[in-house]
């Protein structure tokens, strides 16, 4: 299974938004984090991010199919971390190592050191994915509600 990244632009905002809503729907229903979940973001918010000169959105493609997307915030400043926010894979493509390969490909494009992200502490599969990819918990957490806590990760490889 060949996975490739395809750079998205502002014209792709509606498609990315629809995929994001579908991908985060189950987590939004489970954790009810309406203020922070990518599953509750507006299409306008996605479009605004696509217009940022430090944002890189990529479709994650499996063959000719778009299986998800990943957003990289890369301000290209020395000593500043790059950020993954968000990364999502459509439900029918989950569990196949696609997110792992997307992260690897982004690290090839944007460099392998100085990364950060956050994920849901209560989702062991998410935490396992990032830890398997070399990310380490920073010790910082943020309680969103009684169901959900965000846990923060960094990866700094020389």
Short mmCIF file of C-alpha atoms in Angstrom, two decimals:
data_model
loop_
_atom_site.label_atom_id
_atom_site.label_comp_id
_atom_site.label_asym_id
_atom_site.label_seq_id
_atom_site.Cartn_x
_atom_site.Cartn_y
_atom_site.Cartn_z
CA UNK A 1 0.00 0.00 0.00
CA UNK A 2 1.64 3.20 -1.21
CA UNK A 3 0.92 6.33 0.82
CA UNK A 4 1.66 9.77 -0.56
CA UNK A 5 1.06 13.32 0.59
CA UNK A 6 -0.62 15.79 -1.74
CA UNK A 7 -0.32 19.48 -0.77
CA UNK A 8 -3.71 21.10 -0.35
CA UNK A 9 -4.58 24.74 -0.92
CA UNK A 10 -7.43 27.08 -0.04
CA UNK A 11 -9.60 25.61 -2.81
CA UNK A 12 -9.59 22.31 -0.89
CA UNK A 13 -11.05 23.80 2.32
CA UNK A 14 -14.55 22.34 1.95
CA UNK A 15 -13.23 18.86 1.13
CA UNK A 16 -10.79 18.90 4.06
CA UNK A 17 -13.52 20.17 6.37
CA UNK A 18 -15.94 17.40 5.34
CA UNK A 19 -13.24 14.73 5.86
CA UNK A 20 -12.29 16.25 9.24
CA UNK A 21 -15.91 16.27 10.47
CA UNK A 22 -16.35 12.62 9.44
CA UNK A 23 -13.03 11.54 10.96
CA UNK A 24 -13.63 13.21 14.35
CA UNK A 25 -17.38 12.50 14.61
CA UNK A 26 -17.04 9.49 16.92
CA UNK A 27 -14.59 11.26 19.25
CA UNK A 28 -16.78 14.37 19.37
CA UNK A 29 -19.79 12.26 20.36
CA UNK A 30 -17.75 10.35 22.97
CA UNK A 31 -16.02 13.32 24.63
CA UNK A 32 -18.48 16.14 23.84
CA UNK A 33 -15.62 18.65 23.55
CA UNK A 34 -17.52 21.07 21.35
CA UNK A 35 -15.12 23.97 21.93
CA UNK A 36 -11.87 22.18 21.06
CA UNK A 37 -12.64 19.23 18.78
CA UNK A 38 -11.66 19.45 15.12
CA UNK A 39 -14.94 17.59 14.59
CA UNK A 40 -16.82 20.75 15.53
CA UNK A 41 -14.76 23.31 13.60
CA UNK A 42 -16.30 25.45 10.90
CA UNK A 43 -15.32 25.30 7.26
CA UNK A 44 -14.31 28.95 7.61
CA UNK A 45 -11.76 28.01 10.28
CA UNK A 46 -10.20 25.40 8.00
CA UNK A 47 -10.13 27.93 5.16
CA UNK A 48 -8.48 30.55 7.40
CA UNK A 49 -5.77 28.07 8.35
CA UNK A 50 -5.13 27.22 4.71
CA UNK A 51 -4.48 30.93 4.10
CA UNK A 52 -1.75 31.08 6.78
CA UNK A 53 1.70 31.23 5.20
CA UNK A 54 3.08 28.91 7.91
CA UNK A 55 0.41 26.23 7.49
CA UNK A 56 0.90 23.20 5.27
CA UNK A 57 -2.11 20.93 4.75
CA UNK A 58 -1.56 17.64 3.00
CA UNK A 59 -4.09 15.10 1.83
CA UNK A 60 -2.98 11.63 2.86
CA UNK A 61 -3.49 9.53 -0.26
CA UNK A 62 -3.65 5.75 -0.50
CA UNK A 63 -3.31 5.11 -4.19
CA UNK A 64 -5.79 7.45 -5.86
CA UNK A 65 -7.99 7.74 -2.75
CA UNK A 66 -7.82 10.54 -0.19
CA UNK A 67 -7.73 8.73 3.16
CA UNK A 68 -7.28 11.74 5.45
CA UNK A 69 -5.24 14.88 5.96
CA UNK A 70 -2.53 16.35 8.14
CA UNK A 71 -1.81 19.97 8.96
CA UNK A 72 1.73 21.06 9.76
CA UNK A 73 2.45 24.43 11.35
CA UNK A 74 6.00 25.30 10.36
CA UNK A 75 7.10 28.88 10.94
CA UNK A 76 10.62 27.93 9.81
CA UNK A 77 12.22 29.66 12.79
CA UNK A 78 15.31 28.23 14.47
CA UNK A 79 14.50 26.76 17.85
CA UNK A 80 10.74 26.80 17.20
CA UNK A 81 8.85 23.54 17.12
CA UNK A 82 6.81 22.45 14.15
CA UNK A 83 3.31 21.33 15.12
CA UNK A 84 0.96 18.60 13.92
CA UNK A 85 -2.60 19.85 14.34
CA UNK A 86 -4.75 18.10 13.28
CA UNK A 87 -4.01 14.69 11.81
CA UNK A 88 -6.95 12.56 10.78
CA UNK A 89 -7.70 9.41 8.83
CA UNK A 90 -11.19 8.56 7.61
CA UNK A 91 -12.81 5.72 9.59
CA UNK A 92 -12.68 3.22 6.72
CA UNK A 93 -8.89 3.67 6.44
CA UNK A 94 -8.02 3.57 10.15
CA UNK A 95 -5.87 0.84 11.65
CA UNK A 96 -3.64 0.38 8.58
CA UNK A 97 -0.55 2.39 9.59
CA UNK A 98 -1.56 5.33 7.40
CA UNK A 99 -1.17 7.99 10.12
CA UNK A 100 2.26 6.62 11.01
CA UNK A 101 3.44 6.85 7.40
CA UNK A 102 1.95 10.36 7.03
CA UNK A 103 3.95 11.54 10.05
CA UNK A 104 7.11 9.96 8.64
CA UNK A 105 6.58 11.66 5.27
CA UNK A 106 5.97 15.05 6.94
CA UNK A 107 9.17 14.65 8.93
CA UNK A 108 11.00 13.99 5.64
CA UNK A 109 9.57 17.20 4.16
CA UNK A 110 9.85 19.49 7.20
CA UNK A 111 12.81 17.96 9.07
CA UNK A 112 12.99 15.30 11.76
CA UNK A 113 13.61 17.48 14.83
CA UNK A 114 11.61 19.95 16.92
CA UNK A 115 8.03 18.70 16.71
CA UNK A 116 5.06 19.02 19.05
CA UNK A 117 1.45 17.91 19.17
CA UNK A 118 -1.31 17.09 21.59
CA UNK A 119 -3.81 14.27 21.70
CA UNK A 120 -6.49 12.79 23.92
CA UNK A 121 -5.02 11.12 27.00
CA UNK A 122 -8.01 8.77 27.20
CA UNK A 123 -7.30 7.38 23.70
CA UNK A 124 -4.48 4.83 24.22
CA UNK A 125 -4.21 4.08 20.48
CA UNK A 126 -3.44 7.74 19.74
CA UNK A 127 -0.85 7.93 22.52
CA UNK A 128 0.72 4.66 21.36
CA UNK A 129 0.97 5.92 17.77
CA UNK A 130 2.86 9.05 18.75
CA UNK A 131 5.09 7.28 21.25
CA UNK A 132 5.93 4.65 18.61
CA UNK A 133 6.92 7.53 16.30
CA UNK A 134 9.40 8.85 18.90
CA UNK A 135 7.24 11.51 20.56
CA UNK A 136 7.52 11.85 24.34
CA UNK A 137 5.05 13.30 26.79
CA UNK A 138 6.13 16.72 28.04
CA UNK A 139 4.35 16.37 31.36
CA UNK A 140 1.85 19.06 30.40
CA UNK A 141 -1.83 18.18 30.32
CA UNK A 142 -4.98 20.24 29.91
CA UNK A 143 -8.36 19.14 31.26
CA UNK A 144 -11.02 20.02 28.69
CA UNK A 145 -13.98 18.49 30.52
CA UNK A 146 -14.76 15.62 32.91
CA UNK A 147 -14.33 13.13 30.03
CA UNK A 148 -11.30 14.50 28.18
CA UNK A 149 -7.75 15.55 28.99
CA UNK A 150 -5.25 16.63 26.37
CA UNK A 151 -1.70 15.35 26.74
CA UNK A 152 1.19 17.18 25.09
CA UNK A 153 4.07 15.57 23.21
CA UNK A 154 7.42 16.66 21.78
CA UNK A 155 9.97 15.06 19.51
CA UNK A 156 13.46 16.47 19.34
CA UNK A 157 15.85 14.29 17.37
CA UNK A 158 19.18 15.65 16.23
#
